[in-house]
Amino acid sequence: MTDEMIRAENVHKSFGALEVLKGVDLVVRPGEVCTILGPSGSGKSTFLRCINHLEKINAGRIFVDGDLIGYRERGGKLHELRDSEVSAQRRSVGMVFQRFNLFPHMTVLANVMEAPCGVKKEDKAEVRERALALLDRVGLGAKRDNYPGQLSGGQQQRVAIARALAMRPKLMLFDEPTSALDPELVGEVLDVMKDLARDGMTMVVVTHEIGFAREVGDSLIFMDGGVVVEQGPPREVIGNPQQERTRAFLSKVL
Ligand SMILES: Nc1ncnc2c1ncn2[C@@H]1O[C@H](COP(=O)(O)OP(=O)(O)OP(=O)(O)O)[C@@H](O)[C@H]1O
């Protein structure tokens, strides 16, 4: 493990003529929780997707635990990864989306067991044991034989977190994990995330949950217009924003 879990340097991403990321820099150290806040359309989700190589960047570099995303070194040269190799690299990063993408026809346990854990011919009993332990961890051991449709949105999102953890990720990316939930279900998902943070998981969390950022975040990034406008300890950025754009946004959401 390096002393930087994520290093993003001057990341640019466009969709056709639309330039969404205009030079984003970020360093996240192992065990840190980095929260990202910003108006709709500012490029937060796109940036997370770039870290996980779900989007290919147009310029800049992103390293995850020292590995350059999308490339590998061979014979002293950098080679672009083939699609099959990219998916292996992507397995080191767990991602949880706004909408939980569970298989509706599979039980909760099967959903977690199905996650690619990167170990070929792994003993099925071991996979099952680990999946059960993860379901216990997110408080859903008793629901293992249920189908996703039988669970609440909050419970389904907790299964999605267990599924991402089953890949043994080095870091977890959360893209507005609670914004599709009814308000009374938000807390149970945030509690699971807080528990992960306490256990030292490195996390980048795009969220509008200011309380979570303040309580759990080591750093807060305010993004607007495809750039990082302001960055610092969450309590400082929220309590005393230095930039006018941050202040204007916070005055609308606080
Ligand atoms: N695959 C795509 N093709 C074209 N445009 C895209 C694509 N993905 C994102 N965009 C555009 O990029 C811009 C930034 O989107 P993004 O989802 O990253 O913003 P965001 O800050 O996460 O917003 P929100 O909080 O609403 O999710 C938007 O204008 C969006 O329409």
PDB file of C-alpha atoms and ligand atoms in Angstrom:
ATOM      1  CA  MET A   1       0.000   0.000   0.000  1.00  0.00           C
ATOM      2  CA  THR A   2       1.317   3.455  -0.866  1.00  0.00           C
ATOM      3  CA  ASP A   3       0.699   6.490   1.321  1.00  0.00           C
ATOM      4  CA  GLU A   4      -1.763   7.754  -1.312  1.00  0.00           C
ATOM      5  CA  MET A   5      -4.845   5.690  -2.040  1.00  0.00           C
ATOM      6  CA  ILE A   6      -5.965   8.082  -4.779  1.00  0.00           C
ATOM      7  CA  ARG A   7      -3.953  10.627  -6.700  1.00  0.00           C
ATOM      8  CA  ALA A   8      -5.789  12.475  -9.461  1.00  0.00           C
ATOM      9  CA  GLU A   9      -3.781  14.946 -11.494  1.00  0.00           C
ATOM     10  CA  ASN A  10      -5.303  17.501 -13.833  1.00  0.00           C
ATOM     11  CA  VAL A  11      -8.175  15.206 -14.842  1.00  0.00           C
ATOM     12  CA  HIS A  12     -10.149  16.300 -17.878  1.00  0.00           C
ATOM     13  CA  LYS A  13     -13.257  14.618 -19.203  1.00  0.00           C
ATOM     14  CA  SER A  14     -15.523  15.699 -22.049  1.00  0.00           C
ATOM     15  CA  PHE A  15     -18.619  14.198 -23.577  1.00  0.00           C
ATOM     16  CA  GLY A  16     -18.483  15.419 -27.152  1.00  0.00           C
ATOM     17  CA  ALA A  17     -18.289  19.198 -26.995  1.00  0.00           C
ATOM     18  CA  LEU A  18     -19.322  19.274 -23.328  1.00  0.00           C
ATOM     19  CA  GLU A  19     -16.278  19.664 -21.102  1.00  0.00           C
ATOM     20  CA  VAL A  20     -17.363  18.265 -17.749  1.00  0.00           C
ATOM     21  CA  LEU A  21     -14.085  17.951 -15.815  1.00  0.00           C
ATOM     22  CA  LYS A  22     -11.666  20.796 -16.391  1.00  0.00           C
ATOM     23  CA  GLY A  23      -8.555  19.786 -14.498  1.00  0.00           C
ATOM     24  CA  VAL A  24      -9.436  18.066 -11.226  1.00  0.00           C
ATOM     25  CA  ASP A  25      -6.686  17.319  -8.699  1.00  0.00           C
ATOM     26  CA  LEU A  26      -7.202  15.222  -5.607  1.00  0.00           C
ATOM     27  CA  VAL A  27      -5.170  13.213  -3.120  1.00  0.00           C
ATOM     28  CA  VAL A  28      -6.863  10.814  -0.702  1.00  0.00           C
ATOM     29  CA  ARG A  29      -4.707   8.974   1.817  1.00  0.00           C
ATOM     30  CA  PRO A  30      -5.409   5.445   3.099  1.00  0.00           C
ATOM     31  CA  GLY A  31      -8.141   5.410   5.718  1.00  0.00           C
ATOM     32  CA  GLU A  32      -9.436   8.868   4.828  1.00  0.00           C
ATOM     33  CA  VAL A  33     -13.040   9.739   4.127  1.00  0.00           C
ATOM     34  CA  CYS A  34     -13.271  12.377   1.418  1.00  0.00           C
ATOM     35  CA  THR A  35     -16.695  13.909   0.860  1.00  0.00           C
ATOM     36  CA  ILE A  36     -17.646  15.751  -2.323  1.00  0.00           C
ATOM     37  CA  LEU A  37     -20.342  18.371  -2.460  1.00  0.00           C
ATOM     38  CA  GLY A  38     -21.484  20.533  -5.321  1.00  0.00           C
ATOM     39  CA  PRO A  39     -24.405  21.610  -7.480  1.00  0.00           C
ATOM     40  CA  SER A  40     -26.119  19.311  -9.923  1.00  0.00           C
ATOM     41  CA  GLY A  41     -24.129  18.944 -13.137  1.00  0.00           C
ATOM     42  CA  SER A  42     -20.809  20.005 -11.614  1.00  0.00           C
ATOM     43  CA  GLY A  43     -19.153  16.701 -12.559  1.00  0.00           C
ATOM     44  CA  LYS A  44     -19.126  14.866  -9.213  1.00  0.00           C
ATOM     45  CA  SER A  45     -20.480  11.545 -10.524  1.00  0.00           C
ATOM     46  CA  THR A  46     -18.354  11.765 -13.645  1.00  0.00           C
ATOM     47  CA  PHE A  47     -15.254  12.193 -11.498  1.00  0.00           C
ATOM     48  CA  LEU A  48     -16.115   9.131  -9.381  1.00  0.00           C
ATOM     49  CA  ARG A  49     -16.732   7.130 -12.539  1.00  0.00           C
ATOM     50  CA  CYS A  50     -13.345   8.190 -13.871  1.00  0.00           C
ATOM     51  CA  ILE A  51     -11.618   6.963 -10.681  1.00  0.00           C
ATOM     52  CA  ASN A  52     -13.224   3.585 -11.295  1.00  0.00           C
ATOM     53  CA  HIS A  53     -12.448   3.667 -15.030  1.00  0.00           C
ATOM     54  CA  LEU A  54     -16.118   3.527 -15.904  1.00  0.00           C
ATOM     55  CA  GLU A  55     -15.270   6.604 -17.968  1.00  0.00           C
ATOM     56  CA  LYS A  56     -12.055   7.089 -19.860  1.00  0.00           C
ATOM     57  CA  ILE A  57     -10.432  10.429 -19.162  1.00  0.00           C
ATOM     58  CA  ASN A  58      -9.293  12.739 -21.960  1.00  0.00           C
ATOM     59  CA  ALA A  59      -6.264  14.116 -20.150  1.00  0.00           C
ATOM     60  CA  GLY A  60      -4.537  13.840 -16.787  1.00  0.00           C
ATOM     61  CA  ARG A  61      -3.750  10.791 -14.666  1.00  0.00           C
ATOM     62  CA  ILE A  62      -5.444   8.875 -11.885  1.00  0.00           C
ATOM     63  CA  PHE A  63      -3.567   6.493  -9.612  1.00  0.00           C
ATOM     64  CA  VAL A  64      -5.262   4.079  -7.212  1.00  0.00           C
ATOM     65  CA  ASP A  65      -2.865   2.756  -4.583  1.00  0.00           C
ATOM     66  CA  GLY A  66       0.018   3.621  -6.895  1.00  0.00           C
ATOM     67  CA  ASP A  67      -1.442   1.933 -10.015  1.00  0.00           C
ATOM     68  CA  LEU A  68      -2.131   4.173 -12.977  1.00  0.00           C
ATOM     69  CA  ILE A  69      -5.756   3.566 -13.898  1.00  0.00           C
ATOM     70  CA  GLY A  70      -6.158   2.145 -17.395  1.00  0.00           C
ATOM     71  CA  TYR A  71      -2.468   1.241 -17.776  1.00  0.00           C
ATOM     72  CA  ARG A  72       0.115  -1.190 -16.557  1.00  0.00           C
ATOM     73  CA  GLU A  73       3.833  -1.123 -16.617  1.00  0.00           C
ATOM     74  CA  ARG A  74       5.678  -3.784 -18.583  1.00  0.00           C
ATOM     75  CA  GLY A  75       9.323  -3.706 -19.508  1.00  0.00           C
ATOM     76  CA  GLY A  76       9.672  -0.158 -18.234  1.00  0.00           C
ATOM     77  CA  LYS A  77       6.866   1.078 -20.538  1.00  0.00           C
ATOM     78  CA  LEU A  78       3.238   1.913 -19.914  1.00  0.00           C
ATOM     79  CA  HIS A  79       0.715  -0.144 -21.860  1.00  0.00           C
ATOM     80  CA  GLU A  80      -2.956   0.657 -22.102  1.00  0.00           C
ATOM     81  CA  LEU A  81      -5.021  -2.134 -20.539  1.00  0.00           C
ATOM     82  CA  ARG A  82      -7.371  -4.241 -22.616  1.00  0.00           C
ATOM     83  CA  ASP A  83     -11.035  -4.277 -21.538  1.00  0.00           C
ATOM     84  CA  SER A  84     -10.666  -7.612 -19.698  1.00  0.00           C
ATOM     85  CA  GLU A  85      -7.650  -6.254 -17.810  1.00  0.00           C
ATOM     86  CA  VAL A  86      -9.489  -3.058 -16.895  1.00  0.00           C
ATOM     87  CA  SER A  87     -12.195  -5.039 -15.142  1.00  0.00           C
ATOM     88  CA  ALA A  88      -9.547  -6.756 -12.993  1.00  0.00           C
ATOM     89  CA  GLN A  89      -8.126  -3.346 -12.036  1.00  0.00           C
ATOM     90  CA  ARG A  90     -11.634  -2.082 -11.337  1.00  0.00           C
ATOM     91  CA  ARG A  91     -12.221  -4.851  -8.811  1.00  0.00           C
ATOM     92  CA  SER A  92      -9.987  -3.091  -6.311  1.00  0.00           C
ATOM     93  CA  VAL A  93     -12.556  -0.295  -6.135  1.00  0.00           C
ATOM     94  CA  GLY A  94     -16.010  -0.899  -4.692  1.00  0.00           C
ATOM     95  CA  MET A  95     -18.715   1.398  -5.958  1.00  0.00           C
ATOM     96  CA  VAL A  96     -22.165   2.060  -4.574  1.00  0.00           C
ATOM     97  CA  PHE A  97     -24.592   4.032  -6.710  1.00  0.00           C
ATOM     98  CA  GLN A  98     -27.695   6.058  -6.016  1.00  0.00           C
ATOM     99  CA  ARG A  99     -29.799   3.208  -7.411  1.00  0.00           C
ATOM    100  CA  PHE A 100     -28.914  -0.205  -6.034  1.00  0.00           C
ATOM    101  CA  ASN A 101     -28.220  -2.529  -8.924  1.00  0.00           C
ATOM    102  CA  LEU A 102     -29.176  -5.882  -7.411  1.00  0.00           C
ATOM    103  CA  PHE A 103     -30.364  -8.909  -9.375  1.00  0.00           C
ATOM    104  CA  PRO A 104     -34.087  -9.174  -8.566  1.00  0.00           C
ATOM    105  CA  HIS A 105     -34.329 -12.910  -9.305  1.00  0.00           C
ATOM    106  CA  MET A 106     -31.495 -13.813  -6.933  1.00  0.00           C
ATOM    107  CA  THR A 107     -31.680 -13.996  -3.143  1.00  0.00           C
ATOM    108  CA  VAL A 108     -29.866 -11.439  -1.046  1.00  0.00           C
ATOM    109  CA  LEU A 109     -27.181 -14.015  -0.235  1.00  0.00           C
ATOM    110  CA  ALA A 110     -26.768 -14.992  -3.905  1.00  0.00           C
ATOM    111  CA  ASN A 111     -26.444 -11.331  -4.854  1.00  0.00           C
ATOM    112  CA  VAL A 112     -23.527 -10.917  -2.465  1.00  0.00           C
ATOM    113  CA  MET A 113     -21.950 -14.261  -3.428  1.00  0.00           C
ATOM    114  CA  GLU A 114     -22.138 -13.331  -7.087  1.00  0.00           C
ATOM    115  CA  ALA A 115     -19.850 -10.304  -6.695  1.00  0.00           C
ATOM    116  CA  PRO A 116     -16.564 -10.895  -8.510  1.00  0.00           C
ATOM    117  CA  CYS A 117     -14.097 -11.435  -5.685  1.00  0.00           C
ATOM    118  CA  GLY A 118     -11.119 -11.884  -7.964  1.00  0.00           C
ATOM    119  CA  VAL A 119     -10.070 -15.278  -6.685  1.00  0.00           C
ATOM    120  CA  LYS A 120     -10.309 -18.001  -9.296  1.00  0.00           C
ATOM    121  CA  LYS A 121     -11.737 -21.362  -8.243  1.00  0.00           C
ATOM    122  CA  GLU A 122     -12.338 -20.023  -4.763  1.00  0.00           C
ATOM    123  CA  ASP A 123     -14.070 -22.532  -2.565  1.00  0.00           C
ATOM    124  CA  LYS A 124     -17.811 -21.887  -2.807  1.00  0.00           C
ATOM    125  CA  ALA A 125     -18.227 -22.600   0.900  1.00  0.00           C
ATOM    126  CA  GLU A 126     -15.695 -19.887   1.661  1.00  0.00           C
ATOM    127  CA  VAL A 127     -17.445 -17.402  -0.652  1.00  0.00           C
ATOM    128  CA  ARG A 128     -20.722 -18.195   1.112  1.00  0.00           C
ATOM    129  CA  GLU A 129     -19.183 -17.798   4.538  1.00  0.00           C
ATOM    130  CA  ARG A 130     -17.713 -14.434   3.649  1.00  0.00           C
ATOM    131  CA  ALA A 131     -20.990 -13.274   2.088  1.00  0.00           C
ATOM    132  CA  LEU A 132     -22.855 -14.257   5.259  1.00  0.00           C
ATOM    133  CA  ALA A 133     -20.327 -12.380   7.387  1.00  0.00           C
ATOM    134  CA  LEU A 134     -20.784  -9.286   5.208  1.00  0.00           C
ATOM    135  CA  LEU A 135     -24.563  -9.529   5.465  1.00  0.00           C
ATOM    136  CA  ASP A 136     -24.206  -9.712   9.246  1.00  0.00           C
ATOM    137  CA  ARG A 137     -21.944  -6.700   9.074  1.00  0.00           C
ATOM    138  CA  VAL A 138     -24.613  -4.622   7.338  1.00  0.00           C
ATOM    139  CA  GLY A 139     -27.246  -6.004   9.746  1.00  0.00           C
ATOM    140  CA  LEU A 140     -29.050  -8.199   7.221  1.00  0.00           C
ATOM    141  CA  GLY A 141     -28.033 -11.739   8.133  1.00  0.00           C
ATOM    142  CA  ALA A 142     -31.669 -12.606   8.813  1.00  0.00           C
ATOM    143  CA  LYS A 143     -32.714 -11.484   5.316  1.00  0.00           C
ATOM    144  CA  ARG A 144     -30.280 -13.664   3.383  1.00  0.00           C
ATOM    145  CA  ASP A 145     -32.978 -15.830   1.774  1.00  0.00           C
ATOM    146  CA  ASN A 146     -35.189 -12.906   0.809  1.00  0.00           C
ATOM    147  CA  TYR A 147     -35.303 -11.382  -2.666  1.00  0.00           C
ATOM    148  CA  PRO A 148     -34.360  -7.716  -3.123  1.00  0.00           C
ATOM    149  CA  GLY A 149     -37.966  -6.777  -3.927  1.00  0.00           C
ATOM    150  CA  GLN A 150     -38.981  -7.936  -0.457  1.00  0.00           C
ATOM    151  CA  LEU A 151     -36.637  -5.450   1.201  1.00  0.00           C
ATOM    152  CA  SER A 152     -36.928  -1.731   1.847  1.00  0.00           C
ATOM    153  CA  GLY A 153     -34.792   0.668  -0.192  1.00  0.00           C
ATOM    154  CA  GLY A 154     -32.457   1.158   2.774  1.00  0.00           C
ATOM    155  CA  GLN A 155     -32.010  -2.589   3.173  1.00  0.00           C
ATOM    156  CA  GLN A 156     -31.377  -2.994  -0.558  1.00  0.00           C
ATOM    157  CA  GLN A 157     -28.714  -0.323  -0.428  1.00  0.00           C
ATOM    158  CA  ARG A 158     -27.086  -2.152   2.504  1.00  0.00           C
ATOM    159  CA  VAL A 159     -27.014  -5.325   0.364  1.00  0.00           C
ATOM    160  CA  ALA A 160     -25.393  -3.278  -2.423  1.00  0.00           C
ATOM    161  CA  ILE A 161     -22.721  -2.159   0.062  1.00  0.00           C
ATOM    162  CA  ALA A 162     -22.141  -5.785   1.149  1.00  0.00           C
ATOM    163  CA  ARG A 163     -21.835  -6.743  -2.535  1.00  0.00           C
ATOM    164  CA  ALA A 164     -19.230  -4.065  -3.148  1.00  0.00           C
ATOM    165  CA  LEU A 165     -17.320  -5.148  -0.026  1.00  0.00           C
ATOM    166  CA  ALA A 166     -17.315  -8.757  -1.233  1.00  0.00           C
ATOM    167  CA  MET A 167     -14.819  -7.712  -3.918  1.00  0.00           C
ATOM    168  CA  ARG A 168     -12.349  -6.914  -1.103  1.00  0.00           C
ATOM    169  CA  PRO A 169     -11.901  -3.375  -2.380  1.00  0.00           C
ATOM    170  CA  LYS A 170      -9.020  -1.136  -1.400  1.00  0.00           C
ATOM    171  CA  LEU A 171     -11.379   1.775  -1.402  1.00  0.00           C
ATOM    172  CA  MET A 172     -15.093   2.462  -1.689  1.00  0.00           C
ATOM    173  CA  LEU A 173     -16.735   5.109  -3.836  1.00  0.00           C
ATOM    174  CA  PHE A 174     -20.264   6.192  -2.932  1.00  0.00           C
ATOM    175  CA  ASP A 175     -22.294   8.191  -5.426  1.00  0.00           C
ATOM    176  CA  GLU A 176     -25.169   9.809  -3.536  1.00  0.00           C
ATOM    177  CA  PRO A 177     -25.979   6.507  -1.815  1.00  0.00           C
ATOM    178  CA  THR A 178     -28.959   7.874   0.100  1.00  0.00           C
ATOM    179  CA  SER A 179     -30.556  10.308  -2.311  1.00  0.00           C
ATOM    180  CA  ALA A 180     -33.023   7.768  -3.742  1.00  0.00           C
ATOM    181  CA  LEU A 181     -34.200   6.716  -0.287  1.00  0.00           C
ATOM    182  CA  ASP A 182     -37.176   7.790   1.751  1.00  0.00           C
ATOM    183  CA  PRO A 183     -35.910  10.108   4.502  1.00  0.00           C
ATOM    184  CA  GLU A 184     -36.581   7.627   7.305  1.00  0.00           C
ATOM    185  CA  LEU A 185     -34.253   5.070   5.643  1.00  0.00           C
ATOM    186  CA  VAL A 186     -31.259   7.361   5.165  1.00  0.00           C
ATOM    187  CA  GLY A 187     -29.867   6.890   8.677  1.00  0.00           C
ATOM    188  CA  GLU A 188     -29.505   3.112   8.456  1.00  0.00           C
ATOM    189  CA  VAL A 189     -27.344   3.387   5.328  1.00  0.00           C
ATOM    190  CA  LEU A 190     -25.242   6.208   6.771  1.00  0.00           C
ATOM    191  CA  ASP A 191     -24.716   4.108   9.923  1.00  0.00           C
ATOM    192  CA  VAL A 192     -23.214   1.297   7.827  1.00  0.00           C
ATOM    193  CA  MET A 193     -20.953   3.823   6.096  1.00  0.00           C
ATOM    194  CA  LYS A 194     -19.877   5.312   9.431  1.00  0.00           C
ATOM    195  CA  ASP A 195     -19.032   1.822  10.640  1.00  0.00           C
ATOM    196  CA  LEU A 196     -16.846   1.275   7.556  1.00  0.00           C
ATOM    197  CA  ALA A 197     -15.112   4.586   8.148  1.00  0.00           C
ATOM    198  CA  ARG A 198     -14.416   3.630  11.770  1.00  0.00           C
ATOM    199  CA  ASP A 199     -12.839   0.409  10.492  1.00  0.00           C
ATOM    200  CA  GLY A 200     -10.417   2.433   8.371  1.00  0.00           C
ATOM    201  CA  MET A 201     -11.931   1.947   4.908  1.00  0.00           C
ATOM    202  CA  THR A 202     -10.820   4.654   2.481  1.00  0.00           C
ATOM    203  CA  MET A 203     -13.932   6.257   1.032  1.00  0.00           C
ATOM    204  CA  VAL A 204     -14.910   8.975  -1.404  1.00  0.00           C
ATOM    205  CA  VAL A 205     -18.514   9.968  -0.894  1.00  0.00           C
ATOM    206  CA  VAL A 206     -20.543  12.244  -3.133  1.00  0.00           C
ATOM    207  CA  THR A 207     -23.374  13.319  -0.895  1.00  0.00           C
ATOM    208  CA  HIS A 208     -25.717  16.096   0.059  1.00  0.00           C
ATOM    209  CA  GLU A 209     -25.756  14.793   3.640  1.00  0.00           C
ATOM    210  CA  ILE A 210     -23.885  17.702   5.213  1.00  0.00           C
ATOM    211  CA  GLY A 211     -24.160  16.136   8.686  1.00  0.00           C
ATOM    212  CA  PHE A 212     -22.362  13.015   7.464  1.00  0.00           C
ATOM    213  CA  ALA A 213     -19.608  15.107   5.868  1.00  0.00           C
ATOM    214  CA  ARG A 214     -19.181  17.084   9.059  1.00  0.00           C
ATOM    215  CA  GLU A 215     -19.211  14.084  11.383  1.00  0.00           C
ATOM    216  CA  VAL A 216     -17.256  11.505   9.395  1.00  0.00           C
ATOM    217  CA  GLY A 217     -15.349  13.291   6.639  1.00  0.00           C
ATOM    218  CA  ASP A 218     -11.636  13.990   6.895  1.00  0.00           C
ATOM    219  CA  SER A 219     -11.882  16.354   3.962  1.00  0.00           C
ATOM    220  CA  LEU A 220     -14.597  18.070   1.989  1.00  0.00           C
ATOM    221  CA  ILE A 221     -14.314  19.081  -1.614  1.00  0.00           C
ATOM    222  CA  PHE A 222     -16.645  21.615  -3.132  1.00  0.00           C
ATOM    223  CA  MET A 223     -16.871  21.063  -6.886  1.00  0.00           C
ATOM    224  CA  ASP A 224     -18.495  23.443  -9.319  1.00  0.00           C
ATOM    225  CA  GLY A 225     -18.261  23.732 -13.072  1.00  0.00           C
ATOM    226  CA  GLY A 226     -15.858  20.793 -13.369  1.00  0.00           C
ATOM    227  CA  VAL A 227     -13.216  22.146 -11.010  1.00  0.00           C
ATOM    228  CA  VAL A 228     -12.433  21.848  -7.306  1.00  0.00           C
ATOM    229  CA  VAL A 229     -13.389  25.259  -5.984  1.00  0.00           C
ATOM    230  CA  GLU A 230     -12.516  24.663  -2.357  1.00  0.00           C
ATOM    231  CA  GLN A 231     -11.124  21.863  -0.231  1.00  0.00           C
ATOM    232  CA  GLY A 232     -10.458  21.449   3.472  1.00  0.00           C
ATOM    233  CA  PRO A 233     -11.616  19.917   6.763  1.00  0.00           C
ATOM    234  CA  PRO A 234     -15.433  19.647   6.498  1.00  0.00           C
ATOM    235  CA  ARG A 235     -16.138  21.693   9.618  1.00  0.00           C
ATOM    236  CA  GLU A 236     -14.007  24.547   8.278  1.00  0.00           C
ATOM    237  CA  VAL A 237     -15.388  24.518   4.742  1.00  0.00           C
ATOM    238  CA  ILE A 238     -18.985  24.254   5.963  1.00  0.00           C
ATOM    239  CA  GLY A 239     -18.582  26.659   8.873  1.00  0.00           C
ATOM    240  CA  ASN A 240     -16.427  29.227   7.158  1.00  0.00           C
ATOM    241  CA  PRO A 241     -16.328  28.834   3.375  1.00  0.00           C
ATOM    242  CA  GLN A 242     -13.565  30.852   1.772  1.00  0.00           C
ATOM    243  CA  GLN A 243     -14.959  30.994  -1.750  1.00  0.00           C
ATOM    244  CA  GLU A 244     -18.049  32.906  -2.813  1.00  0.00           C
ATOM    245  CA  ARG A 245     -19.333  29.980  -4.911  1.00  0.00           C
ATOM    246  CA  THR A 246     -19.085  27.612  -1.912  1.00  0.00           C
ATOM    247  CA  ARG A 247     -20.813  30.142   0.319  1.00  0.00           C
ATOM    248  CA  ALA A 248     -23.645  30.640  -2.185  1.00  0.00           C
ATOM    249  CA  PHE A 249     -24.213  26.878  -2.531  1.00  0.00           C
ATOM    250  CA  LEU A 250     -24.119  26.210   1.210  1.00  0.00           C
ATOM    251  CA  SER A 251     -26.561  29.022   1.890  1.00  0.00           C
ATOM    252  CA  LYS A 252     -29.076  27.173  -0.287  1.00  0.00           C
ATOM    253  CA  VAL A 253     -28.624  23.709   1.247  1.00  0.00           C
ATOM    254  CA  LEU A 254     -27.988  24.386   4.929  1.00  0.00           C
TER     255      LEU A 254
HETATM  256  N1  LIG B   1     -22.432   9.734 -20.627  1.00  0.00           N
HETATM  257  C1  LIG B   1     -22.663  11.052 -20.763  1.00  0.00           C
HETATM  258  N2  LIG B   1     -22.875  11.594 -21.975  1.00  0.00           N
HETATM  259  C2  LIG B   1     -23.095  12.927 -22.109  1.00  0.00           C
HETATM  260  N3  LIG B   1     -23.143  13.792 -21.090  1.00  0.00           N
HETATM  261  C3  LIG B   1     -22.946  13.305 -19.855  1.00  0.00           C
HETATM  262  C4  LIG B   1     -22.694  11.913 -19.625  1.00  0.00           C
HETATM  263  N4  LIG B   1     -22.525  11.735 -18.289  1.00  0.00           N
HETATM  264  C5  LIG B   1     -22.664  12.948 -17.705  1.00  0.00           C
HETATM  265  N5  LIG B   1     -22.915  13.891 -18.654  1.00  0.00           N
HETATM  266  C6  LIG B   1     -23.122  15.323 -18.399  1.00  0.00           C
HETATM  267  O1  LIG B   1     -22.035  15.774 -17.635  1.00  0.00           O
HETATM  268  C7  LIG B   1     -22.463  16.799 -16.724  1.00  0.00           C
HETATM  269  C8  LIG B   1     -22.018  16.433 -15.319  1.00  0.00           C
HETATM  270  O2  LIG B   1     -22.771  15.295 -14.896  1.00  0.00           O
HETATM  271  P1  LIG B   1     -22.507  14.583 -13.504  1.00  0.00           P
HETATM  272  O3  LIG B   1     -23.535  13.508 -13.359  1.00  0.00           O
HETATM  273  O4  LIG B   1     -21.094  14.200 -13.381  1.00  0.00           O
HETATM  274  O5  LIG B   1     -22.807  15.763 -12.481  1.00  0.00           O
HETATM  275  P2  LIG B   1     -23.110  15.708 -10.929  1.00  0.00           P
HETATM  276  O6  LIG B   1     -22.355  16.837 -10.324  1.00  0.00           O
HETATM  277  O7  LIG B   1     -22.835  14.360 -10.391  1.00  0.00           O
HETATM  278  O8  LIG B   1     -24.654  16.042 -10.891  1.00  0.00           O
HETATM  279  P3  LIG B   1     -25.867  15.407  -9.984  1.00  0.00           P
HETATM  280  O9  LIG B   1     -25.640  15.913  -8.583  1.00  0.00           O
HETATM  281  O10 LIG B   1     -27.094  15.980 -10.611  1.00  0.00           O
HETATM  282  O11 LIG B   1     -25.763  13.918 -10.105  1.00  0.00           O
HETATM  283  C9  LIG B   1     -23.970  16.922 -16.894  1.00  0.00           C
HETATM  284  O12 LIG B   1     -24.212  18.015 -17.751  1.00  0.00           O
HETATM  285  C10 LIG B   1     -24.353  15.613 -17.563  1.00  0.00           C
HETATM  286  O13 LIG B   1     -25.496  15.762 -18.367  1.00  0.00           O
END
